[in-house]
Tab-separated table of C-alpha atoms in Angstrom:
chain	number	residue	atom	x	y	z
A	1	UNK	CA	36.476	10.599	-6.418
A	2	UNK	CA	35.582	11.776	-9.767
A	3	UNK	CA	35.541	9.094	-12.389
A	4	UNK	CA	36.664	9.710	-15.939
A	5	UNK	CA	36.756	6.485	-17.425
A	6	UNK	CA	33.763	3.982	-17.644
A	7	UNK	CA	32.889	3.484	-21.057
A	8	UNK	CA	35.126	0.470	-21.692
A	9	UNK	CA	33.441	-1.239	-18.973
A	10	UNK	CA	30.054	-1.250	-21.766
A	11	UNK	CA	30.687	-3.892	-24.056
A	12	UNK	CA	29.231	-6.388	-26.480
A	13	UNK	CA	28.348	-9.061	-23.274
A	14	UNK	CA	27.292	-5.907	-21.339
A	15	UNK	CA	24.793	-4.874	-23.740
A	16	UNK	CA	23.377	-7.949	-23.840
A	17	UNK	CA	23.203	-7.880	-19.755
A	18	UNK	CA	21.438	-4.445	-20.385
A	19	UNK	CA	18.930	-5.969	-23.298
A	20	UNK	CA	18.105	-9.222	-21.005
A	21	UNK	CA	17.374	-6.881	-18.154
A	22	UNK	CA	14.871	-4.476	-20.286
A	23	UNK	CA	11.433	-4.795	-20.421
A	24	UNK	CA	9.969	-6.997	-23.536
A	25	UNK	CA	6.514	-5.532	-23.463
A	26	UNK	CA	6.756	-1.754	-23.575
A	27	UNK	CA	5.424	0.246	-26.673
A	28	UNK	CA	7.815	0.572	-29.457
A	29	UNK	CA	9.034	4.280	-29.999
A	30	UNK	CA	9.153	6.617	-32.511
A	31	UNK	CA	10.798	4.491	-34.700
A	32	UNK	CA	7.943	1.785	-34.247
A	33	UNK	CA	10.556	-1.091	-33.839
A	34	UNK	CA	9.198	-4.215	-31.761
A	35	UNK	CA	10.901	-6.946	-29.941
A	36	UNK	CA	10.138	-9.332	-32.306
A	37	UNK	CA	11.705	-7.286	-35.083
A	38	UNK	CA	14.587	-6.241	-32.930
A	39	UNK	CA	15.502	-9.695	-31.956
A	40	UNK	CA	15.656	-10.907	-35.467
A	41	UNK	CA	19.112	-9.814	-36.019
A	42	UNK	CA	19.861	-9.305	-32.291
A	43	UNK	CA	23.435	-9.707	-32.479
A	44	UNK	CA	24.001	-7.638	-35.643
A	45	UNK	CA	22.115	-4.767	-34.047
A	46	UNK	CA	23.761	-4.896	-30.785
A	47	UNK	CA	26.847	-4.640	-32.433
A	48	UNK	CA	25.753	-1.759	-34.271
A	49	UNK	CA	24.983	0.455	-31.175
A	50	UNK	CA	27.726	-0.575	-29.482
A	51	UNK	CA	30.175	1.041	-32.199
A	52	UNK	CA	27.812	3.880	-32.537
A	53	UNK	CA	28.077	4.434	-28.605
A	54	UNK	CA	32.457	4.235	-28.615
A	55	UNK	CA	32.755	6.188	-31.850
A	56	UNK	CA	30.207	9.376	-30.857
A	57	UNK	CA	28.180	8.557	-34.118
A	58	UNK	CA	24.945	7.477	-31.971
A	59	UNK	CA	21.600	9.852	-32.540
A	60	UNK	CA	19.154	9.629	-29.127
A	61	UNK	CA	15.827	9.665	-31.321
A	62	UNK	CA	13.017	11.547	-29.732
A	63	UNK	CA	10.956	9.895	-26.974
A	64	UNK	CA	7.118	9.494	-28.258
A	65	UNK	CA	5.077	11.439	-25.424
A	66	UNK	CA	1.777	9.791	-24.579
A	67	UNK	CA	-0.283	11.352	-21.657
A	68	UNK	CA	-2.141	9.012	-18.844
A	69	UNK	CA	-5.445	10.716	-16.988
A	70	UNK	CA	-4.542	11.284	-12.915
A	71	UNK	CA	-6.225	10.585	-10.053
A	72	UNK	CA	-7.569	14.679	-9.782
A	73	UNK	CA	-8.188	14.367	-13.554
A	74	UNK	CA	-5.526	16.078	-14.943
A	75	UNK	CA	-2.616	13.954	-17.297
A	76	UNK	CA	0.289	13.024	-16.697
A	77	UNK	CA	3.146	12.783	-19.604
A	78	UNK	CA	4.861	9.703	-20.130
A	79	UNK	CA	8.078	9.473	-22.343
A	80	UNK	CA	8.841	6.127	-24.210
A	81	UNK	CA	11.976	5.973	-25.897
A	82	UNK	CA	12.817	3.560	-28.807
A	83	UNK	CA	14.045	0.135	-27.790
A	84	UNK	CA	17.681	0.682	-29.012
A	85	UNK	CA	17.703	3.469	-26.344
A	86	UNK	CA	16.496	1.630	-23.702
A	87	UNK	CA	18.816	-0.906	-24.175
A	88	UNK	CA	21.808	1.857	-24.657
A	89	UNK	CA	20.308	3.866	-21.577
A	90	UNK	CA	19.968	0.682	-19.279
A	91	UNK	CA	23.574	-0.113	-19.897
A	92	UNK	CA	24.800	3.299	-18.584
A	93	UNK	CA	22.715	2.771	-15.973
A	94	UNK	CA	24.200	-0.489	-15.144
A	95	UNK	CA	27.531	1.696	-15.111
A	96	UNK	CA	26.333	4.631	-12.906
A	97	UNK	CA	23.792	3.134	-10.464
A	98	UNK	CA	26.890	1.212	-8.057
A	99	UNK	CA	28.542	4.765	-8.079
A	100	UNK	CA	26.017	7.092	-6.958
A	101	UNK	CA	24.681	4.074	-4.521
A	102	UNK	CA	27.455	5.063	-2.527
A	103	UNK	CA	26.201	8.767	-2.608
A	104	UNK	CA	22.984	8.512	-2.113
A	105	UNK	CA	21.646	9.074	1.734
A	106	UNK	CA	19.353	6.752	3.889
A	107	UNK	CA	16.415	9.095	3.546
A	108	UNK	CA	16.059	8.006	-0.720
A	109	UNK	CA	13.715	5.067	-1.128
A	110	UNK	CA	12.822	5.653	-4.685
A	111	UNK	CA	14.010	3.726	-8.034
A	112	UNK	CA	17.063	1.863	-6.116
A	113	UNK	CA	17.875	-1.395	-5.871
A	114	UNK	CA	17.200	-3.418	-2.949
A	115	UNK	CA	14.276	-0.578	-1.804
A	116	UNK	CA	10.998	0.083	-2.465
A	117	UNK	CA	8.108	2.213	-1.270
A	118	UNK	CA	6.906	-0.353	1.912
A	119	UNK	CA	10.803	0.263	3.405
A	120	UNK	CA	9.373	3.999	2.916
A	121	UNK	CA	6.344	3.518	4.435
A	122	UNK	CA	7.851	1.129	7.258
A	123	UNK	CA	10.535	4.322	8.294
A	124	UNK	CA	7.918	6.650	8.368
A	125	UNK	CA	5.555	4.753	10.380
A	126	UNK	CA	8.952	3.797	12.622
A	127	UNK	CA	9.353	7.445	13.344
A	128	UNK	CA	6.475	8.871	13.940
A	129	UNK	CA	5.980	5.898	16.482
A	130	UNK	CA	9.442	7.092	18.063
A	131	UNK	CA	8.859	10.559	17.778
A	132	UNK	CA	4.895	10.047	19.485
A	133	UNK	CA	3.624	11.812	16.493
A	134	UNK	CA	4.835	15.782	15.910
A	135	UNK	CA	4.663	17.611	12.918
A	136	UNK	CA	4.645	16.704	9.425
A	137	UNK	CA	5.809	18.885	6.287
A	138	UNK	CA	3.308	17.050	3.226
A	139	UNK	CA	5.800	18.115	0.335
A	140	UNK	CA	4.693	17.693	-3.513
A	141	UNK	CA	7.026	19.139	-5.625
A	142	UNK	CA	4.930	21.141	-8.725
A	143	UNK	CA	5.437	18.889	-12.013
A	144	UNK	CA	9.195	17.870	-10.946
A	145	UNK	CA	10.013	16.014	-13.660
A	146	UNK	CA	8.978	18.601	-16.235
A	147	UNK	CA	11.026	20.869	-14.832
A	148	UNK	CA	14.403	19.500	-13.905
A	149	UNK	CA	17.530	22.148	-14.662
A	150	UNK	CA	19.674	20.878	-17.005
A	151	UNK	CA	22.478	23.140	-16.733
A	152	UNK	CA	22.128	22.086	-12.409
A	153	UNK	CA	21.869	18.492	-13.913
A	154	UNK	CA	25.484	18.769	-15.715
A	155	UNK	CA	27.139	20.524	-12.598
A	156	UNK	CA	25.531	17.943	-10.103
A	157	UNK	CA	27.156	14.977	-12.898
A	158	UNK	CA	29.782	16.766	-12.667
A	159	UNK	CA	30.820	15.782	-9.303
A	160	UNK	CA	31.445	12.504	-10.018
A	161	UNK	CA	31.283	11.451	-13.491
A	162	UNK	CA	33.267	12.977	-16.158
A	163	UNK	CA	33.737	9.918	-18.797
A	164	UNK	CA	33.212	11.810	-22.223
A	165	UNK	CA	31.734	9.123	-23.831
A	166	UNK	CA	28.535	8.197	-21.163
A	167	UNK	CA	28.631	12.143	-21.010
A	168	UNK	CA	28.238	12.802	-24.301
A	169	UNK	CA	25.490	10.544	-25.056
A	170	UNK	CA	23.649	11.437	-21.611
A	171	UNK	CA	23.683	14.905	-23.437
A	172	UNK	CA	21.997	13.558	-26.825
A	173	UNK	CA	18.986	12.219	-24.310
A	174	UNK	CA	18.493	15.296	-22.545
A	175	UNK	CA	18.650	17.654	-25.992
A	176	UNK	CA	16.761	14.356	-28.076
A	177	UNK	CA	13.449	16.105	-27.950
A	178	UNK	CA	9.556	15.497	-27.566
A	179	UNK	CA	8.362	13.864	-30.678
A	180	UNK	CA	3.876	14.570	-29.773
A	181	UNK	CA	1.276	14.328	-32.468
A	182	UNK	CA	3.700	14.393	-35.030
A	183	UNK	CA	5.122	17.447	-33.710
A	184	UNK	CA	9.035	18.155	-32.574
A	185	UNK	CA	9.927	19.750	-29.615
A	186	UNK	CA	12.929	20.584	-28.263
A	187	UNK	CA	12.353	21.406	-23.887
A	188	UNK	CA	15.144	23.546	-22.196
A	189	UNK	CA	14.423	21.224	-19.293
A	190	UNK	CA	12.991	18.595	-17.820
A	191	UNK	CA	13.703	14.503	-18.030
A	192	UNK	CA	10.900	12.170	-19.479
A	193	UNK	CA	8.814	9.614	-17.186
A	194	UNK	CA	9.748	6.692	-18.483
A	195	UNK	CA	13.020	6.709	-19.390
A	196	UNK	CA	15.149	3.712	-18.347
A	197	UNK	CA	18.110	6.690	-16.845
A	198	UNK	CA	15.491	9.346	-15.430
A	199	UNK	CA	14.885	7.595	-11.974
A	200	UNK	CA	18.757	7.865	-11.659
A	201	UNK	CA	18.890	11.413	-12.654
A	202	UNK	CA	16.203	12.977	-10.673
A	203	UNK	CA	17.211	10.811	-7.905
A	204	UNK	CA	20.475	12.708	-8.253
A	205	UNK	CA	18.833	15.757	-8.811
A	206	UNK	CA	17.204	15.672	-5.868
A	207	UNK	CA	19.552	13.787	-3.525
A	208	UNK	CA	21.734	17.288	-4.505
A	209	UNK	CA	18.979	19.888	-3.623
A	210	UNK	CA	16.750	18.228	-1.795
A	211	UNK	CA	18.565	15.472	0.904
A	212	UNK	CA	21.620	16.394	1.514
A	213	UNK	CA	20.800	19.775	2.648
A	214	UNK	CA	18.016	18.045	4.585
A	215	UNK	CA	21.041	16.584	6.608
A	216	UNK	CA	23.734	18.486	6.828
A	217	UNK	CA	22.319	22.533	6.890
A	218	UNK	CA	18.792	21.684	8.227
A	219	UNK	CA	19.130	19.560	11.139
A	220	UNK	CA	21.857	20.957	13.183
A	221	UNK	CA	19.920	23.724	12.928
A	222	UNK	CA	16.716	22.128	14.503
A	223	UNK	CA	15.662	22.627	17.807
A	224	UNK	CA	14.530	18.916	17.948
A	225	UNK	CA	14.274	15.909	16.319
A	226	UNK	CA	13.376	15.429	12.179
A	227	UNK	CA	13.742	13.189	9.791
A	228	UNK	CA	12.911	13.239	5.777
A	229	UNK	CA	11.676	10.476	3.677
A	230	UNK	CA	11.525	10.577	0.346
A	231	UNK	CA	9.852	8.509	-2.501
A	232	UNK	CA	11.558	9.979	-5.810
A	233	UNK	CA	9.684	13.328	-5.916
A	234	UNK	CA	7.244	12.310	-3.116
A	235	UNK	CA	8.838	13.036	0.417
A	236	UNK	CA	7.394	13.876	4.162
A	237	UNK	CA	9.234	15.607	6.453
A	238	UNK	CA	8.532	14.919	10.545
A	239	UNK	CA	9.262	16.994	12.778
A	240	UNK	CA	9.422	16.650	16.865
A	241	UNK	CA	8.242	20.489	17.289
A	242	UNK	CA	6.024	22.783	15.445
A	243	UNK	CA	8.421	25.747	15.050
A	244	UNK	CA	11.143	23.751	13.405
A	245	UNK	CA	8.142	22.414	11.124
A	246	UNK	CA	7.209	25.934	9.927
A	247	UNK	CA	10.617	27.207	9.305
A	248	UNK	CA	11.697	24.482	7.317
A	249	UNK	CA	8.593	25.044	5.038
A	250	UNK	CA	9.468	28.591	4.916
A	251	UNK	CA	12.638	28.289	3.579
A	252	UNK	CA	11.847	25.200	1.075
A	253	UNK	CA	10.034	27.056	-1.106
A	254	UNK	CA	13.619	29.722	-1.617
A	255	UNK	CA	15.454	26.470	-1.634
A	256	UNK	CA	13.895	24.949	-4.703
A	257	UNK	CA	13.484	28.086	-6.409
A	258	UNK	CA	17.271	28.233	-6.661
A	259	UNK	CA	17.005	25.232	-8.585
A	260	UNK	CA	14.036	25.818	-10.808
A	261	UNK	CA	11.758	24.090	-8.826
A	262	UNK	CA	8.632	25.169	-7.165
A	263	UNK	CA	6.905	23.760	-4.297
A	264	UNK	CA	2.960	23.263	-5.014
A	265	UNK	CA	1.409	25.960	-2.573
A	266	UNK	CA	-1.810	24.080	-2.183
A	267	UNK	CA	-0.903	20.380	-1.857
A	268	UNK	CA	2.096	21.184	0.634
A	269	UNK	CA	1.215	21.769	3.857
A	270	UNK	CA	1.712	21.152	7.822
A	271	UNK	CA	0.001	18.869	9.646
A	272	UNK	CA	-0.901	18.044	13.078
A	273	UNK	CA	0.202	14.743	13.607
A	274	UNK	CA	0.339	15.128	17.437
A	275	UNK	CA	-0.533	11.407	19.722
A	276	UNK	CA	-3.881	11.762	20.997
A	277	UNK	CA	-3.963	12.043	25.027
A	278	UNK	CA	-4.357	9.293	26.920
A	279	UNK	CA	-7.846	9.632	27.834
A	280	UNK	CA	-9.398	11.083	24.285
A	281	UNK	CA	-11.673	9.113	23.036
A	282	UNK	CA	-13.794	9.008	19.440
A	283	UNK	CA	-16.592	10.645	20.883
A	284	UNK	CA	-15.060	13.914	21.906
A	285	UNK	CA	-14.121	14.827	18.635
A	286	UNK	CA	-11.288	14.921	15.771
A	287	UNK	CA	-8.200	14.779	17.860
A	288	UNK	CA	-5.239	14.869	15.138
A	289	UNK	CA	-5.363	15.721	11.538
A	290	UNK	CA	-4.201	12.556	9.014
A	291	UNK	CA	-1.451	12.630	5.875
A	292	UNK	CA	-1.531	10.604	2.798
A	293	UNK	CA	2.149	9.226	1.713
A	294	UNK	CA	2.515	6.611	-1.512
A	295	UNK	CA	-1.063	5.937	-1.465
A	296	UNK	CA	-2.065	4.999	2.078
A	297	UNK	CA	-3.780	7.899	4.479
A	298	UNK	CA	-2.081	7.513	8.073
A	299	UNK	CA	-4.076	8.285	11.037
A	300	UNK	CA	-3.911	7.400	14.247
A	301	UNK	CA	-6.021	4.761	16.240
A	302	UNK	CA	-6.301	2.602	19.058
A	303	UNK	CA	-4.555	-1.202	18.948
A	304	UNK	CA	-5.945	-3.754	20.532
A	305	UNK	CA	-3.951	-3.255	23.920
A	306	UNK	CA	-5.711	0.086	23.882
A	307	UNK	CA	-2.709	1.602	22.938
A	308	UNK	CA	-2.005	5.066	20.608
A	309	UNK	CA	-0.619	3.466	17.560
A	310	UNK	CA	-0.022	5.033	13.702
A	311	UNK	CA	-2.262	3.154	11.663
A	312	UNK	CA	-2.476	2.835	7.876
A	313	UNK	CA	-5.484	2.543	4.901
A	314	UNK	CA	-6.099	2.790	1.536
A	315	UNK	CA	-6.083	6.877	0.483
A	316	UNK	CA	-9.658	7.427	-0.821
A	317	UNK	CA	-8.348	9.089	-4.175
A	318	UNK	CA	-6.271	5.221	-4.834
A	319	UNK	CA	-9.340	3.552	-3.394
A	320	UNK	CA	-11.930	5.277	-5.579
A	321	UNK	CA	-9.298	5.388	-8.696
A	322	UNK	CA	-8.488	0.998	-8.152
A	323	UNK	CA	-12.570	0.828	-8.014
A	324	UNK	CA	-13.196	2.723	-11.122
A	325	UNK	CA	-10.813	0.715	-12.939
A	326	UNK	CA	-11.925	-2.430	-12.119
A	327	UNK	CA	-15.377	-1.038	-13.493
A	328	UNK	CA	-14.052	0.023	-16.583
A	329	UNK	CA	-12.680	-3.551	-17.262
A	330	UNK	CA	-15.790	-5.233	-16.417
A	331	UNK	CA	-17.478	-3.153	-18.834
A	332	UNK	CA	-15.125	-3.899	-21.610
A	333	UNK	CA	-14.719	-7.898	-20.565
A	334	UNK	CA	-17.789	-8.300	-19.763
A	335	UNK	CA	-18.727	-10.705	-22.581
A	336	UNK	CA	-15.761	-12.864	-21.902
A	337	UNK	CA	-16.196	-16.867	-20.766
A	338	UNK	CA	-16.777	-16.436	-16.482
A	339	UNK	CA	-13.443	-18.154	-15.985
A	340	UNK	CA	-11.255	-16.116	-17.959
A	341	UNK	CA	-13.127	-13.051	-16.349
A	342	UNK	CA	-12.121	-14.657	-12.770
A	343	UNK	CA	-8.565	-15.203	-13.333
A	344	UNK	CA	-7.971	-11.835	-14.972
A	345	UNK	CA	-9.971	-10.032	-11.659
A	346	UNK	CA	-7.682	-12.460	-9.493
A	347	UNK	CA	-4.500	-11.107	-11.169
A	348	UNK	CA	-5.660	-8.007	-10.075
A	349	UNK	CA	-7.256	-8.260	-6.748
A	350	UNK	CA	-3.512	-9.900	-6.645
A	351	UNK	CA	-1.616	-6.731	-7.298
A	352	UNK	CA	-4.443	-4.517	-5.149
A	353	UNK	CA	-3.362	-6.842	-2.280
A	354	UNK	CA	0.258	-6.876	-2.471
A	355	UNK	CA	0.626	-3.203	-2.193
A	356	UNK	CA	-2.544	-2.202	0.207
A	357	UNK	CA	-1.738	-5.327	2.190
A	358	UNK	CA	-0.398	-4.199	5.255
A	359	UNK	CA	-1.083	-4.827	9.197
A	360	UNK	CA	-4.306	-2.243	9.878
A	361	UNK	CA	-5.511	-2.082	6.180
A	362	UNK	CA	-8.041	-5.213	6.343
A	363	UNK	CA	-10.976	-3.517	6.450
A	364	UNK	CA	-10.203	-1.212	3.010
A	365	UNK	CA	-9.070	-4.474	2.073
A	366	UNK	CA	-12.723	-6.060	2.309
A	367	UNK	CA	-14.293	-3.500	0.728
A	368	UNK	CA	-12.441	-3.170	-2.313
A	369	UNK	CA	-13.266	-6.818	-2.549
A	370	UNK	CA	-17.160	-6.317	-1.725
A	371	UNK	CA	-16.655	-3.749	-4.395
A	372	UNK	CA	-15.160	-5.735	-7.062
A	373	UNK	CA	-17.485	-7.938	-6.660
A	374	UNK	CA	-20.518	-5.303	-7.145
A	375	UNK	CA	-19.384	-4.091	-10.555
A	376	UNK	CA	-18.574	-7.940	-11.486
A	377	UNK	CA	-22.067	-8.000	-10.957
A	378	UNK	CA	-23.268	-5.456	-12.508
A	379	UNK	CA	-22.177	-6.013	-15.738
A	380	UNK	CA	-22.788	-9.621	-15.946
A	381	UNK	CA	-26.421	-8.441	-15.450
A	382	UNK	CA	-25.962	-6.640	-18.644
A	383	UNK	CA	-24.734	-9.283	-20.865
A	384	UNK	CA	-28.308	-10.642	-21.505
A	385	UNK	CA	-31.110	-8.388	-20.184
A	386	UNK	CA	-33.485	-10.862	-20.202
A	387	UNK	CA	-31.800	-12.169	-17.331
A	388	UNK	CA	-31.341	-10.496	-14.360
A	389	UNK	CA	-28.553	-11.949	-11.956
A	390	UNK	CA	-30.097	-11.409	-8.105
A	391	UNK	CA	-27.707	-11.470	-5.390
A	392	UNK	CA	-28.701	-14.872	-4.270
A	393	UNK	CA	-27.532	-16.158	-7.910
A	394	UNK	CA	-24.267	-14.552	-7.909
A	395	UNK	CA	-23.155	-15.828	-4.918
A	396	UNK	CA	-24.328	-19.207	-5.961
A	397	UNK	CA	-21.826	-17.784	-9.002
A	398	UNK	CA	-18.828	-17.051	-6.809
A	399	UNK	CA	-18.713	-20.192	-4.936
A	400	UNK	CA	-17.901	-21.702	-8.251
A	401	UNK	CA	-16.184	-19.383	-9.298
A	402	UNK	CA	-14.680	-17.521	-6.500
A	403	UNK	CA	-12.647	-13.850	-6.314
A	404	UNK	CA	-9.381	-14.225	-4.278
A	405	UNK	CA	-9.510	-13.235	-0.351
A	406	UNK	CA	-8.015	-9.918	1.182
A	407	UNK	CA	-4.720	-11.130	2.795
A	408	UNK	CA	-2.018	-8.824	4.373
A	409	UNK	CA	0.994	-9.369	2.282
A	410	UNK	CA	3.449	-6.549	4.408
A	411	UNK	CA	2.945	-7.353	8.260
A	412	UNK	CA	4.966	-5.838	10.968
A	413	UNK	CA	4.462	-8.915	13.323
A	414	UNK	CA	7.001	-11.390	12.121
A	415	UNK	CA	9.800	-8.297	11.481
A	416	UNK	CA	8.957	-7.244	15.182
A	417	UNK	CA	9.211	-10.836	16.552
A	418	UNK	CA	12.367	-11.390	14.542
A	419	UNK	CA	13.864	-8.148	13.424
């Protein structure tokens, strides 16, 4: 069904649905309007955007590009629109998101409700367990978001959703411009990170060029089993047999060029993911090769039945990236009161544990702990250096003030006792 009327579903109580539900501590935009400013005359303004939005009359300002340093020391561009457009753009996504949730296939973990990246991780681990291993395609699609089509974008929207109201202003975002170092730019492509609506339209964008030809042309075609799982623009592809494993990849790379895409030739490639023989032990050498997927490297290793099992730990690049922040911070804090220092390095030995937290990943666990606790160290030593803080003394230090224990937050015993 294609649906041609949805704007009159937005409405003065809808808007403020959408403003309740968006974030209150971004950056302001380009127009440098805060919160606190916004929600002064909240009901005025609201108002104001909503007639805007039925009569046409609403500009999309430019998003205000800011770039964030990467793990492999490049930067990565992030887009932050103004507050009035986040508020506009989570409303239309409050319209769209129940629509294409009916479209979008099994295999999508990424920016939907009611998923996240451990049910990713949990169906990958699932089957390569049921496959016994095989052969995985590591895909990384080169600098997606930078260079989505918009011309496929509008056909793709077209499919379903033909309102001319949430169309025309969806058309104001995409030709709104990069506003950069006081400079104006106008891309012929591409969707900003950080848009409240670009997880729904590259999830589209994707789900189009990406999944369901996954399902429907690939696998009939396959000589045995595969599966895809995909994380917005991060996705693995298993495979039961090598051949099917190398054709796929083959053809990918045609696939996405139809759709101004490009697959990165050096951080796409197919790995060896085969279960180790029964009687292979460490000590005769590197069996199988590993994969990294949404931050964890999986490997395989022995349980303690002595069983073949896919096991999971912290990537090195996220483990050396989490360390070197937690240095930085030190650094900076350093001259803080000890017990604010503690509760901030809580908070986030918190948020380190509830995403590396799962069943196998104790040990990378521990050491990012052991770690955190070295540069704690370190620059406490360097507040006063007439003083010099010996191991002895700081553990004296953390039993009053102690650094929050490695726990496994995401643990595949009680959802295999009770699934």
């Amino acid at each position: 069904m294609v649906w041609t009327t949805l704007a009159h579903h937005i409405d003065i109580e809808w808007l403020h649905e959408a403003y309740r539900r968006t974030r209150k501590d971004g950056a302001p935009g380009v127009d440098g309007v805060t919160v606190r400013e916004y929600e002064a005359e909240l009901e005025t303004n609201l108002q104001a955007l909503l007639r805007q939005f039925k009569t046409g009359t609403y500009r999309a300002p430019p998003v205000r590009r800011v770039h964030l340093p990467k793990g492999d020391g490049k930067q990565r561009a992030i887009g932050i629109p103004t507050l009035e457009d986040k508020i506009l753009q989570r409303a239309v996504l409050m319209v769209l998101e129940p629509i294409y949730e009916q479209d979008f296939l099994d295999c999508s973990y990424g920016f939907r409700p009611g998923r996240g990246a451990h049910d990713a991780l949990e169906k990958v681990w699932k089957q390569l367990m049921e496959l016994g291993g095989g052969w995985v395609v590591d895909l990384d699609i080169q600098c997606f978001f930078d260079t989505v089509g918009f011309d496929h974008l509008r056909d793709f929207l077209d499919q379903r959703v033909r309102d001319g109201v949430i169309r025309r202003v969806m058309g104001k975002w995409l030709n709104a411009g990069v506003m950069e170092a006081g400079t104006w730019s106008h891309p012929q492509e591409g969707v900003p990170q950080g848009g409240v609506i670009s997880p729904l339209l590259s999830n589209l964008y994707l789900h189009e060029v990406l999944d369901r030809w996954f399902e429907h042309t690939v696998k009939p075609r396959l000589r045995g089993r595969g599966f895809l799982v995909r994380y917005a623009d991060d996705a693995v592809l298993l495979f039961e047999y090598e051949e099917d494993a190398r054709r796929v990849l083959a053809v990918l790379s045609k696939r996405f060029a139809r759709y101004g895409l490009t697959v990165h030739p050096e951080k796409t490639s197919v790995v060896e993911f085969q279960r180790p023989a029964r009687s292979w032990r460490i000590a005769d050498g590197h069996a199988t090769r590993s994969f990294d997927f949404l931050g964890f490297t999986h490997f395989w290793a022995r349980s303690r039945k002595d069983r073949w099992i896919v096991k999971r730990k912290t990537a090195k690049k996220r483990f050396g990236r989490a360390v070197k922040r937690i240095a930085q911070w030190c650094r900076a804090h350093r001259h803080w009161p000890i017990a604010e220092q503690q509760c901030a390095l809580n908070l986030k030995l918190r948020g380190h544990y509830g995403y590396y937290g799962v069943t196998g990943n104790a040990r990378a666990l521990k050491r990012f702990l052991h770690m955190t606790e070295r540069c704690w160290r370190k620059w406490l030593n360097r507040r006063n250096h007439r003083a010099h803080m010996d191991w002895p003394h700081f553990k004296r230090l953390l039993f009053r003030y102690p650094l929050l224990l490695p726990r496994v937050v995401h643990s595949v015993y009680p959802r295999a006792a009770n699934p």
